[in-house]
Short mmCIF file of C-alpha atoms in Angstrom, two decimals:
data_model
loop_
_atom_site.label_atom_id
_atom_site.label_comp_id
_atom_site.label_asym_id
_atom_site.label_seq_id
_atom_site.Cartn_x
_atom_site.Cartn_y
_atom_site.Cartn_z
CA MET S 1335 -22.52 -12.39 -6.12
CA LYS S 1336 -23.14 -12.71 -2.37
CA ASN S 1337 -24.94 -9.54 -0.86
CA TRP S 1338 -22.04 -8.62 1.17
CA GLU S 1339 -19.69 -8.42 -1.70
CA LYS S 1340 -21.41 -5.44 -3.15
CA ASN S 1341 -20.06 -3.52 -0.21
CA VAL S 1342 -16.42 -4.75 -0.49
CA ARG S 1343 -13.86 -1.93 -1.50
CA LYS S 1344 -12.17 -3.62 -4.68
CA VAL S 1345 -8.97 -2.18 -5.95
CA ILE S 1346 -6.26 -3.39 -8.30
CA PRO S 1347 -3.28 -3.51 -5.91
CA TYR S 1348 0.33 -2.11 -6.52
CA VAL S 1349 2.47 -4.99 -7.59
CA PRO S 1350 6.06 -4.66 -6.01
CA GLY S 1351 9.23 -6.23 -7.60
CA GLU S 1352 10.25 -9.81 -7.44
CA GLN S 1353 11.80 -10.88 -4.26
CA PRO S 1354 13.63 -14.07 -5.22
CA ARG S 1355 14.37 -16.66 -2.63
CA LYS S 1356 17.42 -17.98 -4.16
CA GLU S 1357 20.67 -16.96 -2.26
CA ARG S 1358 23.09 -16.35 -5.19
CA VAL S 1359 21.36 -13.90 -7.24
CA ILE S 1360 22.20 -10.38 -8.71
CA LYS S 1361 19.14 -8.34 -7.61
CA LEU S 1362 18.76 -5.22 -9.61
CA ASN S 1363 15.03 -5.06 -9.68
CA THR S 1364 13.79 -3.01 -6.63
CA ASN S 1365 16.16 0.02 -6.39
CA GLU S 1366 17.51 -1.17 -3.06
CA ASN S 1367 20.79 0.07 -1.76
CA PRO S 1368 23.55 -2.71 -2.35
CA TYR S 1369 25.58 -1.65 0.71
CA PRO S 1370 24.83 -2.31 4.33
CA PRO S 1371 23.25 0.35 6.57
CA ALA S 1372 25.62 2.68 8.55
CA PRO S 1373 27.79 1.09 11.25
CA ALA S 1374 25.91 3.05 13.84
CA VAL S 1375 22.78 0.99 12.84
CA SER S 1376 24.38 -2.24 13.76
CA GLU S 1377 25.62 -0.85 16.95
CA ALA S 1378 22.21 0.50 17.82
CA LEU S 1379 20.65 -2.90 17.13
CA ARG S 1380 23.31 -4.63 19.32
CA GLN S 1381 22.56 -2.11 22.20
CA MET S 1382 18.70 -2.58 21.82
CA ASP S 1383 17.23 -3.76 25.18
CA ALA S 1384 14.41 -6.39 24.29
CA ASP S 1385 12.68 -5.58 27.47
CA LYS S 1386 11.79 -2.14 25.98
CA LEU S 1387 9.52 -4.02 23.51
CA LYS S 1388 6.79 -4.66 26.14
CA LEU S 1389 5.95 -0.97 26.19
CA TYR S 1390 4.26 1.03 23.13
CA PRO S 1391 6.66 3.00 21.22
CA ASP S 1392 6.75 6.81 21.15
CA PRO S 1393 3.75 7.75 19.13
CA ALA S 1394 5.30 11.14 18.15
CA VAL S 1395 8.55 9.25 17.08
CA GLY S 1396 10.36 12.11 18.95
CA ASP S 1397 13.98 10.93 18.44
CA LEU S 1398 13.76 10.27 14.80
CA VAL S 1399 11.73 13.46 14.26
CA SER S 1400 14.38 15.50 15.86
CA ALA S 1401 17.32 13.78 14.23
CA ILE S 1402 15.81 14.36 10.68
CA ALA S 1403 14.97 18.00 11.50
CA GLU S 1404 18.67 18.40 12.53
CA PHE S 1405 20.06 16.93 9.39
CA TYR S 1406 17.96 19.04 7.19
CA GLN S 1407 18.02 22.26 9.29
CA VAL S 1408 14.29 22.43 9.78
CA ASN S 1409 11.98 22.72 12.91
CA SER S 1410 10.78 19.49 14.37
CA ASP S 1411 7.16 20.61 13.90
CA GLN S 1412 8.02 20.66 10.11
CA VAL S 1413 8.63 16.88 9.99
CA PHE S 1414 6.28 13.92 9.78
CA VAL S 1415 7.39 10.33 9.88
CA GLY S 1416 5.74 7.27 8.57
CA VAL S 1417 6.31 3.57 8.02
CA GLY S 1418 8.08 4.06 4.61
CA SER S 1419 7.40 6.79 2.24
CA ASP S 1420 4.44 4.75 1.00
CA ASP S 1421 2.83 5.20 4.34
CA VAL S 1422 3.65 9.03 4.26
CA LEU S 1423 2.23 9.31 0.77
CA ALA S 1424 -1.15 7.24 1.56
CA MET S 1425 -1.62 9.69 4.68
CA ILE S 1426 -1.00 12.70 2.15
CA PHE S 1427 -3.63 11.25 -0.26
CA LEU S 1428 -6.13 10.63 2.64
CA THR S 1429 -5.51 14.12 4.35
CA PHE S 1430 -5.21 16.62 1.39
CA PHE S 1431 -6.79 14.94 -1.76
CA ASN S 1432 -10.39 15.43 -0.92
CA SER S 1433 -11.56 17.93 -3.74
CA ASP S 1434 -14.08 17.01 -6.41
CA LYS S 1435 -11.45 18.05 -8.99
CA PRO S 1436 -8.91 15.35 -10.15
CA ILE S 1437 -5.40 15.39 -8.84
CA LEU S 1438 -2.69 15.33 -11.50
CA PHE S 1439 0.28 13.14 -11.75
CA PRO S 1440 2.37 11.80 -14.72
CA ASP S 1441 1.19 8.95 -16.80
CA ILE S 1442 4.46 6.98 -16.51
CA THR S 1443 5.52 7.23 -12.86
CA TYR S 1444 5.33 5.60 -9.48
CA SER S 1445 2.46 3.13 -10.07
CA PHE S 1446 1.15 3.36 -6.45
CA TYR S 1447 -0.39 6.76 -7.18
CA ASP S 1448 -3.35 5.57 -9.21
CA VAL S 1449 -3.88 2.70 -6.70
CA TRP S 1450 -4.28 5.06 -3.64
CA ALA S 1451 -6.44 7.37 -5.73
CA ASP S 1452 -8.72 4.38 -6.54
CA MET S 1453 -8.86 3.08 -3.18
CA PHE S 1454 -9.64 6.49 -1.64
CA ARG S 1455 -12.06 7.30 -4.32
CA ILE S 1456 -10.08 10.36 -5.41
CA PRO S 1457 -10.51 11.54 -8.97
CA TYR S 1458 -7.34 11.87 -10.99
CA ARG S 1459 -5.89 12.59 -14.39
CA GLN S 1460 -2.58 11.11 -15.66
CA ILE S 1461 -0.68 13.62 -17.67
CA PRO S 1462 1.41 12.22 -20.58
CA LEU S 1463 5.19 12.73 -20.28
CA ASP S 1464 6.74 14.23 -23.45
CA GLU S 1465 8.60 12.07 -26.06
CA ASN S 1466 11.70 12.04 -23.85
CA PHE S 1467 9.78 11.05 -20.86
CA CYS S 1468 10.02 14.30 -19.23
CA ILE S 1469 7.40 16.23 -17.23
CA ARG S 1470 6.24 19.45 -18.79
CA ALA S 1471 5.48 21.95 -16.22
CA GLY S 1472 2.82 23.79 -18.48
CA ASP S 1473 0.69 20.74 -18.58
CA TYR S 1474 -0.09 21.14 -14.69
CA GLN S 1475 -1.23 24.73 -15.14
CA CYS S 1476 -4.94 23.82 -15.02
CA GLU S 1477 -7.85 23.23 -12.64
CA ASN S 1478 -7.09 20.34 -10.36
CA GLY S 1479 -7.32 19.11 -6.83
CA GLY S 1480 -3.67 18.52 -6.08
CA VAL S 1481 -0.48 17.55 -7.89
CA ILE S 1482 2.03 14.91 -7.04
CA PHE S 1483 5.21 13.76 -9.01
CA PRO S 1484 8.48 12.09 -8.16
CA ASN S 1485 11.78 13.86 -8.77
CA PRO S 1486 13.54 12.26 -10.24
CA ASN S 1487 10.73 10.44 -11.85
CA ALA S 1488 10.24 6.74 -11.46
CA PRO S 1489 10.88 4.58 -13.44
CA THR S 1490 12.44 6.92 -15.92
CA GLY S 1491 15.06 8.53 -13.67
CA GLU S 1492 14.57 11.86 -15.31
CA LEU S 1493 15.15 15.00 -13.10
CA LEU S 1494 13.42 18.27 -12.97
CA SER S 1495 15.39 21.57 -12.07
CA LEU S 1496 14.18 23.53 -9.10
CA ASP S 1497 13.12 26.27 -11.40
CA VAL S 1498 10.67 23.99 -13.23
CA ILE S 1499 9.38 22.62 -9.79
CA GLU S 1500 8.96 26.28 -8.47
CA GLU S 1501 7.02 27.20 -11.63
CA MET S 1502 4.68 24.26 -10.93
CA ILE S 1503 4.07 25.27 -7.37
CA LYS S 1504 3.51 28.85 -8.33
CA SER S 1505 0.83 27.84 -10.88
CA ASN S 1506 -0.95 25.70 -8.26
CA PRO S 1507 -1.24 28.01 -5.26
CA ASP S 1508 -4.71 26.68 -4.11
CA VAL S 1509 -3.96 23.02 -3.83
CA ILE S 1510 -1.21 20.82 -2.21
CA VAL S 1511 1.89 19.97 -4.49
CA VAL S 1512 3.77 16.90 -3.30
CA VAL S 1513 7.46 16.30 -4.58
CA ASP S 1514 8.25 12.66 -4.03
CA GLU S 1515 12.07 12.60 -3.57
CA ALA S 1516 12.70 8.92 -3.06
CA TYR S 1517 15.89 9.12 -5.16
CA ILE S 1518 16.89 12.72 -4.83
CA ASP S 1519 20.17 11.95 -3.18
CA PHE S 1520 21.63 10.40 -6.19
CA GLY S 1521 22.11 13.51 -8.35
CA GLY S 1522 19.47 16.15 -7.79
CA LYS S 1523 18.71 19.26 -5.83
CA SER S 1524 16.01 18.79 -3.29
CA ALA S 1525 12.95 21.08 -3.20
CA LEU S 1526 13.41 21.40 0.58
CA PRO S 1527 14.54 24.95 0.19
CA LEU S 1528 11.19 25.98 -1.15
CA VAL S 1529 9.31 24.63 1.78
CA ASP S 1530 9.60 27.85 3.82
CA LYS S 1531 8.70 29.92 0.57
CA TYR S 1532 5.41 27.88 -0.19
CA ASP S 1533 2.92 26.98 2.25
CA ASN S 1534 1.32 24.39 0.08
CA LEU S 1535 4.39 22.28 -0.71
CA ILE S 1536 5.10 18.92 0.81
CA VAL S 1537 8.46 17.26 0.17
CA VAL S 1538 8.55 13.41 0.92
CA GLN S 1539 11.81 11.33 1.12
CA THR S 1540 12.80 7.84 2.35
CA PHE S 1541 15.46 5.77 4.19
CA SER S 1542 14.96 2.90 1.71
CA LYS S 1543 17.30 3.99 -0.93
CA SER S 1544 20.23 6.16 0.00
CA ARG S 1545 20.26 5.13 3.77
CA SER S 1546 20.05 1.16 3.05
CA LEU S 1547 17.11 0.81 5.33
CA ALA S 1548 14.43 -0.77 2.97
CA GLY S 1549 13.93 -3.47 5.44
CA SER S 1550 13.13 -1.08 8.42
CA ARG S 1551 10.51 1.00 6.55
CA ILE S 1552 11.06 4.73 7.24
CA GLY S 1553 9.74 7.61 5.29
CA PHE S 1554 9.15 11.18 6.12
CA ALA S 1555 7.62 14.53 4.84
CA ILE S 1556 8.70 18.06 5.42
CA ALA S 1557 6.39 21.00 5.11
CA ASN S 1558 5.14 23.95 6.96
CA PRO S 1559 3.92 23.15 10.55
CA ALA S 1560 0.16 23.55 9.67
CA LEU S 1561 0.27 20.71 7.06
CA ILE S 1562 2.33 18.50 9.47
CA LYS S 1563 -0.33 19.05 12.08
CA TYR S 1564 -3.18 17.81 9.63
CA LEU S 1565 -1.07 14.88 8.70
CA ASN S 1566 -0.67 13.99 12.35
CA ASP S 1567 -4.20 14.41 12.98
CA VAL S 1568 -5.03 11.96 10.35
CA LYS S 1569 -2.34 9.62 11.33
CA TYR S 1570 -3.35 9.51 15.07
CA SER S 1571 -6.97 8.94 14.01
CA PHE S 1572 -5.82 5.94 11.90
CA ASN S 1573 -3.11 4.24 14.14
CA SER S 1574 -1.29 6.06 16.78
CA TYR S 1575 1.60 3.55 17.09
CA THR S 1576 2.65 3.34 13.52
CA MET S 1577 6.39 2.92 14.09
CA ASP S 1578 7.99 0.39 16.23
CA THR S 1579 10.73 1.02 18.93
CA VAL S 1580 13.42 -0.74 17.03
CA THR S 1581 13.01 1.00 13.78
CA ILE S 1582 13.04 4.47 15.51
CA ALA S 1583 16.39 3.74 17.24
CA LEU S 1584 17.90 2.38 13.76
CA GLY S 1585 16.61 5.28 11.95
CA THR S 1586 17.89 7.79 14.45
CA ALA S 1587 21.33 6.05 14.27
CA SER S 1588 21.39 6.12 10.54
CA ILE S 1589 20.86 9.76 9.92
CA LYS S 1590 23.27 10.84 12.35
CA ASP S 1591 26.07 9.24 10.39
CA ARG S 1592 26.35 11.73 7.67
CA ALA S 1593 29.85 10.63 6.47
CA TYR S 1594 28.73 7.11 5.78
CA PHE S 1595 25.78 8.33 4.00
CA GLU S 1596 27.67 10.68 1.73
CA THR S 1597 30.33 7.84 0.94
CA THR S 1598 27.75 5.15 -0.01
CA LYS S 1599 25.75 7.66 -2.01
CA ASP S 1600 28.84 8.52 -3.91
CA LYS S 1601 29.79 4.89 -4.66
CA ILE S 1602 26.53 4.32 -6.34
CA ILE S 1603 26.63 7.49 -8.40
CA THR S 1604 30.13 6.44 -9.56
CA THR S 1605 28.88 2.98 -10.38
CA ARG S 1606 25.86 4.33 -12.16
CA GLU S 1607 27.93 6.52 -14.57
CA TRP S 1608 30.22 3.52 -15.25
CA THR S 1609 27.21 1.44 -16.04
CA LYS S 1610 25.87 4.16 -18.44
CA GLU S 1611 29.17 4.10 -20.45
CA LYS S 1612 29.12 0.52 -20.88
CA LEU S 1613 25.47 0.43 -21.89
CA ARG S 1614 26.00 3.07 -24.37
CA GLU S 1615 28.95 0.88 -25.68
CA LEU S 1616 26.31 -2.04 -26.27
CA GLY S 1617 24.00 0.08 -28.15
CA PHE S 1618 21.27 0.73 -25.27
CA VAL S 1619 19.01 3.91 -25.41
CA PHE S 1620 18.22 5.76 -22.15
CA GLY S 1621 17.91 9.17 -20.71
CA ASP S 1622 20.48 10.82 -18.25
CA SER S 1623 19.24 9.06 -15.01
CA LYS S 1624 19.87 10.82 -11.69
CA SER S 1625 18.43 8.10 -9.62
CA ASN S 1626 20.04 4.68 -8.37
CA PHE S 1627 18.53 3.14 -11.53
CA ILE S 1628 18.91 3.28 -15.31
CA PHE S 1629 15.79 3.16 -17.62
CA ALA S 1630 17.05 1.56 -20.90
CA ARG S 1631 16.01 -0.38 -23.95
CA HIS S 1632 18.00 -1.94 -26.73
CA PRO S 1633 16.97 -1.36 -30.38
CA LYS S 1634 17.50 -4.82 -31.67
CA VAL S 1635 16.21 -6.82 -28.53
CA SER S 1636 12.80 -6.44 -26.84
CA GLY S 1637 12.68 -5.76 -23.29
CA GLU S 1638 10.60 -8.93 -22.51
CA GLU S 1639 13.35 -11.07 -24.26
CA LEU S 1640 16.19 -9.38 -22.23
CA PHE S 1641 14.37 -9.50 -18.97
CA GLN S 1642 13.72 -13.39 -19.30
CA ALA S 1643 17.30 -13.92 -20.62
CA LEU S 1644 18.81 -12.13 -17.60
CA ARG S 1645 16.37 -13.77 -15.18
CA GLU S 1646 17.47 -17.27 -16.43
CA LYS S 1647 21.05 -16.30 -15.26
CA ASP S 1648 19.68 -15.27 -11.94
CA ILE S 1649 20.11 -11.53 -12.69
CA TYR S 1650 16.93 -9.65 -11.83
CA VAL S 1651 15.80 -6.51 -13.40
CA ARG S 1652 12.35 -4.94 -13.47
CA HIS S 1653 10.23 -5.02 -16.79
CA PHE S 1654 6.89 -3.06 -17.11
CA SER S 1655 4.45 -4.51 -19.54
CA LYS S 1656 2.13 -1.31 -19.19
CA PRO S 1657 1.77 1.24 -20.43
CA GLN S 1658 2.74 0.29 -23.86
CA ARG S 1659 5.16 3.13 -24.29
CA VAL S 1660 7.62 1.37 -21.85
CA GLN S 1661 7.28 -2.22 -22.86
CA GLU S 1662 10.66 -2.22 -24.39
CA TYR S 1663 12.35 -0.77 -21.48
CA LEU S 1664 14.19 -2.39 -18.49
CA ARG S 1665 14.64 -0.52 -15.19
CA ILE S 1666 18.08 -1.58 -13.91
CA SER S 1667 18.92 -0.76 -10.24
CA ILE S 1668 22.49 -0.05 -9.58
CA GLY S 1669 24.36 -2.69 -7.60
CA THR S 1670 28.04 -3.00 -6.39
CA ASP S 1671 30.82 -2.68 -8.90
CA GLU S 1672 31.10 -6.57 -8.96
CA GLN S 1673 27.38 -6.96 -9.59
CA MET S 1674 27.24 -4.40 -12.38
CA GLN S 1675 30.31 -5.98 -14.03
CA ALA S 1676 28.66 -9.44 -14.07
CA PHE S 1677 25.53 -7.78 -15.60
CA VAL S 1678 27.56 -6.07 -18.37
CA ASP S 1679 29.51 -9.21 -19.07
CA PHE S 1680 26.38 -11.02 -19.61
CA LEU S 1681 24.89 -8.40 -21.93
CA GLN S 1682 28.15 -8.30 -23.94
CA GLU S 1683 27.97 -12.06 -24.45
CA TYR S 1684 24.30 -12.25 -25.15
CA LEU S 1685 24.09 -9.28 -27.66
CA LYS S 1686 27.11 -10.49 -29.50
CA ASN S 1687 25.17 -12.11 -32.33
CA LYS S 1688 21.98 -9.88 -32.25
#
C-alpha cells in the first residue's frame, strides 16, 4: 500500500438498479413512474430562457420551497430542498447523527442508510424486521443516536400506521426521528401532521416517484424551523448552489399541477392492485404493498432464476442477493397496464410447467 492510500476514505458504495441501454425493454426495476411528468413541466421547459443559465441559481430555491409549502400547508421555513431525497437524507445524516450512540434502522430497508453511516463514520445498528417483514416499534425503544426508516418500507412495501410511528417518536424524544416517505403517495398516510407536534421529527419525500421527475433529482424535508435551519447551515457550508435553475422551474411547475398528480398516482395504485391479483393466481407470495412496487417470491422457482428468465426477455425487475432472507424475492415496480400485462403473460407461460 502506498503511503497516501491509508488516508483514503474507503466505503462500499450503494448499487443502483440497472439502467438498460436497449430501447424496447419493460423496465420494472428502479421504481420510476411509468407516466410522463405533468404537462406544466413540459410547458416550463419550453419557456425556459437559456440566457438565465449564465447566472447562478437561487441558493434558497425560493420558488420551489414556497410551492412545496403551499401544497402541504406548512410555512416556508419548515421546508428544506435537496438534489433528490438521497441528497436530503445525506445532509440529515451529516447534520443530526453525530452521537457516539448508534443510529437505528431496519435490517431490510433502503440500502443507502448503511453506506452513509459508514461514509460519515456514524455508528449504527440494524434492527431485524419480524417474520412478515414488518417494523416492530418496541424494538426502537432503546438507547440510540437517532432513528430512520422508510414508510412504506423499501424494498418490502410494508406500511406502518401513524399510531405506530407516533409511538416510535414518543419513545425517542432526545434524538432525531426521520420518516423517509419516498412511496407514501401510493397508499399511506403521511407523518406530516405530526411535524408540528414533535420537534424531533423530520419527514422526507421525493419528486422521483409519484411526480415522475426522477431525472430532475428533487427531494425535500419538512420539519420544525429550527431543524430546517440546521440543515441549511450544513448545506450552505457544503455547497450553496445544489439545485440548478432548470430543475427549480420544473419542480415548481410539477407541484402546482395537483390534478395530474392525483390522476397519475391513482392509475398506478389501480394497476398495482390488478397485478397483485394476477400474481396471487400464479402462486406468488407477497405482503400488502402500499408502494409503487410489489416484493414477491414464488414457492417453486428461485428469485435468481425468475430474475434471469425475465431479463432474457428484456423485462427488468430487481433482485437482491443480500441479506439471505430476501434472496428468493423480486421487487417489481409498477409500470403501465400494457407493461404489467406483458409481465404477467410471460410469467404465466414460464410457470406453466413448474
